[in-house]
Amino acid sequence: GENVEQHPSTLSVQEGDSAVIKCTYSDSASNYFPWYKQELGKRPQLIIDIRSNVGEKKDQRIAVTLNKTAKHFSLHITETQPEDSAVYFCAALSMEYGNKLVFGAGTILRVKS
Amino acid sequence: DAGVIQSPRHEVTEMGQEVTLRCKPISGHNSLFWYRQTMMRGLELLIYFNNNVPIDDSGMPEDRFSAKMPNASFSTLKIQPSEPRDSAVYFCASSLRTGEGYTFGSGTRLTVV
């Protein structure tokens, strides 16, 4: 089955700087890669996603890149703000292995003002 | 759209008692997922349903756990008997179709004492 590894486990940046979170996956059949943001005590919320036929996707200050050959994908947040502080989870979905999302362990992002 | 609705939000119960968690997915979504979140193990998929049919329950930890989806608008996760190690936040999520992003409910924080 799928295995997703996420790095780093914690990330601290200064307000205005960029933050990058990286994930690798094991199943070459995986074709859908969403990112979720979870604030303390709240539910995970989808912030951006990318499919395997696309190399990069942007939404305002957030971008995701995918390298299918290397089987890794990354989340980029530019001009970070204190409200970006949260836990971020990457995930991968493989139709071949039961069509279920497998999540990374999460990254705690702290934006210092 | 009210989103995915879970109840109760918090549950405190004594070891050995039966616990039932409830979920109402978003209307029209045909996939429903039960996840458990702990600090140690992150987000773990317990079971998921497509069109009310259980597809994969390989994540259900023990026979003490059971889940049902009697119709498209309701699902339950039952733990009987409950144990302190079952303490966690249980999330229900739904998606419009297979291969799409999930919308999570607010979760049920379960404490077994």
Tab-separated table of C-alpha atoms in Angstrom:
chain	number	residue	atom	x	y	z
A	1	GLY	CA	0.000	0.000	0.000
A	2	GLU	CA	0.856	3.668	-0.044
A	3	ASN	CA	3.325	5.246	2.398
A	4	VAL	CA	3.670	9.024	2.715
A	5	GLU	CA	6.579	10.689	4.488
A	6	GLN	CA	6.515	14.375	5.393
A	7	HIS	CA	9.333	16.754	6.376
A	8	PRO	CA	10.050	18.701	8.442
A	9	SER	CA	7.963	17.813	11.474
A	10	THR	CA	8.215	21.387	12.754
A	11	LEU	CA	9.035	24.597	10.926
A	12	SER	CA	9.482	28.043	12.357
A	13	VAL	CA	9.718	31.075	10.062
A	14	GLN	CA	9.665	34.826	10.425
A	15	GLU	CA	6.575	36.655	9.221
A	16	GLY	CA	6.998	37.539	5.563
A	17	ASP	CA	9.410	34.693	4.829
A	18	SER	CA	8.556	31.635	2.738
A	19	ALA	CA	7.836	28.157	4.073
A	20	VAL	CA	8.323	24.877	2.224
A	21	ILE	CA	7.025	21.477	3.310
A	22	LYS	CA	8.023	18.346	1.426
A	23	CYS	CA	6.406	14.935	1.047
A	24	THR	CA	7.396	11.710	-0.646
A	25	TYR	CA	5.129	8.840	-1.603
A	26	SER	CA	5.814	5.230	-2.438
A	27	ASP	CA	3.048	4.145	-4.806
A	28	SER	CA	3.668	5.181	-8.399
A	29	ALA	CA	-0.050	4.661	-9.105
A	30	SER	CA	-1.002	7.542	-6.795
A	31	ASN	CA	-2.592	10.311	-8.825
A	32	TYR	CA	-4.106	12.832	-6.424
A	33	PHE	CA	-2.232	14.892	-3.817
A	34	PRO	CA	-4.156	17.237	-1.520
A	35	TRP	CA	-2.840	19.423	1.290
A	36	TYR	CA	-4.797	20.081	4.473
A	37	LYS	CA	-4.406	22.767	7.124
A	38	GLN	CA	-5.496	22.039	10.680
A	39	GLU	CA	-5.684	24.806	13.252
A	40	LEU	CA	-5.593	23.930	16.933
A	41	GLY	CA	-8.778	22.162	17.977
A	42	LYS	CA	-10.304	22.384	14.515
A	43	ARG	CA	-10.902	20.067	11.591
A	44	PRO	CA	-8.421	19.509	8.749
A	45	GLN	CA	-9.388	21.728	5.811
A	46	LEU	CA	-8.373	21.287	2.204
A	47	ILE	CA	-6.259	24.230	1.045
A	48	ILE	CA	-4.915	23.073	-2.318
A	49	ASP	CA	-4.588	19.897	-4.347
A	50	ILE	CA	-2.819	18.671	-7.467
A	51	ARG	CA	-3.319	15.771	-9.835
A	52	SER	CA	-0.620	13.693	-11.453
A	53	ASN	CA	-1.105	15.250	-14.900
A	54	VAL	CA	-0.028	18.676	-13.575
A	55	GLY	CA	3.407	19.781	-12.356
A	56	GLU	CA	2.479	22.918	-10.435
A	57	LYS	CA	-0.588	24.695	-9.152
A	58	LYS	CA	-0.916	28.106	-7.484
A	59	ASP	CA	-3.565	29.796	-5.406
A	60	GLN	CA	-2.557	33.248	-4.193
A	61	ARG	CA	0.254	32.754	-1.647
A	62	ILE	CA	0.107	28.960	-1.797
A	63	ALA	CA	1.613	26.715	-4.449
A	64	VAL	CA	2.134	22.991	-4.797
A	65	THR	CA	4.665	21.260	-7.033
A	66	LEU	CA	4.750	17.608	-8.060
A	67	ASN	CA	7.657	15.543	-9.369
A	68	LYS	CA	6.207	12.215	-10.485
A	69	THR	CA	9.566	10.741	-11.425
A	70	ALA	CA	11.006	11.332	-7.987
A	71	LYS	CA	7.643	10.701	-6.309
A	72	HIS	CA	7.670	13.826	-4.240
A	73	PHE	CA	5.509	16.912	-3.890
A	74	SER	CA	5.893	20.133	-1.950
A	75	LEU	CA	3.813	22.932	-0.471
A	76	HIS	CA	5.143	26.477	-0.782
A	77	ILE	CA	3.724	29.352	1.236
A	78	THR	CA	5.041	32.816	0.390
A	79	GLU	CA	4.815	36.000	2.483
A	80	THR	CA	3.821	34.011	5.551
A	81	GLN	CA	1.478	35.577	8.076
A	82	PRO	CA	0.736	34.656	11.715
A	83	GLU	CA	-2.599	33.145	10.655
A	84	ASP	CA	-0.678	30.590	8.577
A	85	SER	CA	0.454	28.989	11.849
A	86	ALA	CA	-1.138	25.521	11.956
A	87	VAL	CA	-0.428	21.860	11.282
A	88	TYR	CA	-0.186	21.011	7.598
A	89	PHE	CA	-0.802	17.510	6.253
A	90	CYS	CA	0.031	16.176	2.830
A	91	ALA	CA	-1.778	13.148	1.457
A	92	ALA	CA	-1.708	10.822	-1.514
A	93	LEU	CA	-4.472	8.800	-3.091
A	94	SER	CA	-4.021	5.683	-5.152
A	95	MET	CA	-6.952	4.317	-7.083
A	96	GLU	CA	-5.086	1.027	-7.275
A	97	TYR	CA	-4.983	0.536	-3.519
A	98	GLY	CA	-8.536	1.141	-2.528
A	99	ASN	CA	-9.058	4.773	-3.391
A	100	LYS	CA	-8.233	6.094	0.049
A	101	LEU	CA	-6.150	9.044	1.163
A	102	VAL	CA	-2.977	8.215	3.083
A	103	PHE	CA	-1.771	11.141	5.167
A	104	GLY	CA	1.711	12.259	6.109
A	105	ALA	CA	2.527	12.742	9.795
A	106	GLY	CA	2.050	16.514	9.617
A	107	THR	CA	4.216	19.633	9.916
A	108	ILE	CA	3.725	22.169	12.687
A	109	LEU	CA	4.287	25.584	11.113
A	110	ARG	CA	4.947	28.543	13.400
A	111	VAL	CA	5.064	32.005	11.917
A	112	LYS	CA	6.753	34.453	14.271
A	113	SER	CA	5.756	38.096	14.114
B	1	ASP	CA	-24.543	23.524	2.917
B	2	ALA	CA	-24.032	22.612	6.589
B	3	GLY	CA	-20.968	20.523	5.882
B	4	VAL	CA	-20.241	17.178	7.503
B	5	ILE	CA	-22.013	17.017	10.852
B	6	GLN	CA	-20.706	14.919	13.714
B	7	SER	CA	-22.138	14.288	17.149
B	8	PRO	CA	-21.398	14.462	19.940
B	9	ARG	CA	-18.541	17.014	19.925
B	10	HIS	CA	-17.187	15.651	23.188
B	11	GLU	CA	-17.752	12.332	24.918
B	12	VAL	CA	-16.391	11.241	28.267
B	13	THR	CA	-17.153	7.671	29.242
B	14	GLU	CA	-15.973	5.021	31.629
B	15	MET	CA	-13.943	2.048	30.518
B	16	GLY	CA	-16.171	-0.809	29.461
B	17	GLN	CA	-19.054	1.366	28.312
B	18	GLU	CA	-20.404	1.405	24.780
B	19	VAL	CA	-19.748	4.542	22.740
B	20	THR	CA	-21.569	5.534	19.546
B	21	LEU	CA	-20.325	8.318	17.319
B	22	ARG	CA	-22.552	9.733	14.599
B	23	CYS	CA	-21.962	11.353	11.248
B	24	LYS	CA	-24.091	13.012	8.592
B	25	PRO	CA	-22.170	13.487	5.335
B	26	ILE	CA	-22.709	16.307	2.881
B	27	SER	CA	-25.797	15.655	0.800
B	28	GLY	CA	-24.879	14.080	-2.529
B	29	HIS	CA	-21.464	12.862	-1.404
B	30	ASN	CA	-21.162	9.154	-2.066
B	31	SER	CA	-17.994	8.338	-0.099
B	32	LEU	CA	-17.702	8.454	3.697
B	33	PHE	CA	-14.595	7.950	5.808
B	34	TRP	CA	-13.918	7.495	9.520
B	35	TYR	CA	-10.497	8.655	10.783
B	36	ARG	CA	-8.924	8.607	14.222
B	37	GLN	CA	-6.366	11.255	15.213
B	38	THR	CA	-3.854	10.954	18.044
B	39	MET	CA	-0.546	12.643	18.723
B	40	MET	CA	1.296	9.341	18.485
B	41	ARG	CA	-0.289	7.901	15.342
B	42	GLY	CA	-1.522	10.944	13.434
B	43	LEU	CA	-4.537	10.558	11.147
B	44	GLU	CA	-5.480	6.911	10.712
B	45	LEU	CA	-8.183	5.712	8.346
B	46	LEU	CA	-10.452	3.259	10.153
B	47	ILE	CA	-13.053	2.423	7.495
B	48	TYR	CA	-14.658	3.891	4.422
B	49	PHE	CA	-17.914	3.447	2.531
B	50	ASN	CA	-18.862	3.994	-1.107
B	51	ASN	CA	-22.591	4.308	-1.778
B	52	ASN	CA	-23.294	3.070	1.770
B	53	VAL	CA	-21.268	-0.119	1.262
B	54	PRO	CA	-18.163	-0.737	3.415
B	55	ILE	CA	-15.196	-0.986	1.072
B	56	ASP	CA	-12.156	-1.198	3.324
B	57	ASP	CA	-12.203	-1.779	7.072
B	58	SER	CA	-8.576	-2.852	7.366
B	59	GLY	CA	-7.876	0.100	9.647
B	60	MET	CA	-10.404	-0.903	12.278
B	61	PRO	CA	-8.157	-1.741	15.217
B	62	GLU	CA	-10.149	-4.535	16.833
B	63	ASP	CA	-13.469	-6.319	16.888
B	64	ARG	CA	-14.552	-3.828	19.541
B	65	PHE	CA	-14.938	-1.316	16.711
B	66	SER	CA	-17.809	-1.487	14.247
B	67	ALA	CA	-19.275	0.943	11.708
B	68	LYS	CA	-22.513	1.103	9.791
B	69	MET	CA	-24.034	3.248	7.104
B	70	PRO	CA	-27.737	2.367	6.893
B	71	ASN	CA	-28.452	5.118	4.356
B	72	ALA	CA	-26.742	7.853	2.371
B	73	SER	CA	-27.187	10.473	5.085
B	74	PHE	CA	-26.086	8.694	8.237
B	75	SER	CA	-23.231	6.634	9.611
B	76	THR	CA	-22.228	5.409	13.055
B	77	LEU	CA	-18.967	4.246	14.594
B	78	LYS	CA	-19.417	2.110	17.677
B	79	ILE	CA	-16.864	1.024	20.261
B	80	GLN	CA	-17.931	-1.733	22.623
B	81	PRO	CA	-16.437	-2.086	25.165
B	82	SER	CA	-14.412	1.114	25.242
B	83	GLU	CA	-10.880	1.265	26.667
B	84	PRO	CA	-8.672	4.209	27.750
B	85	ARG	CA	-6.426	3.698	24.691
B	86	ASP	CA	-9.402	4.511	22.470
B	87	SER	CA	-9.196	8.125	23.648
B	88	ALA	CA	-8.676	10.252	20.529
B	89	VAL	CA	-10.414	12.642	18.178
B	90	TYR	CA	-12.578	10.780	15.681
B	91	PHE	CA	-13.241	12.532	12.387
B	92	CYS	CA	-15.796	11.687	9.780
B	93	ALA	CA	-15.201	12.935	6.224
B	94	SER	CA	-17.090	12.708	2.957
B	95	SER	CA	-16.261	13.259	-0.694
B	96	LEU	CA	-18.372	13.807	-3.772
B	97	ARG	CA	-16.866	10.895	-5.623
B	98	THR	CA	-13.842	8.635	-5.508
B	99	GLY	CA	-10.596	10.437	-6.187
B	100	GLU	CA	-11.805	13.787	-4.858
B	101	GLY	CA	-10.767	15.783	-1.788
B	102	TYR	CA	-12.454	15.117	1.510
B	103	THR	CA	-14.486	17.480	3.658
B	104	PHE	CA	-14.010	16.732	7.330
B	105	GLY	CA	-16.518	17.115	10.130
B	106	SER	CA	-15.631	18.933	13.352
B	107	GLY	CA	-14.705	15.673	15.045
B	108	THR	CA	-15.686	13.956	18.277
B	109	ARG	CA	-13.188	14.149	21.120
B	110	LEU	CA	-13.516	10.876	22.998
B	111	THR	CA	-12.075	10.420	26.471
B	112	VAL	CA	-12.311	6.997	28.094
B	113	VAL	CA	-11.461	7.026	31.802
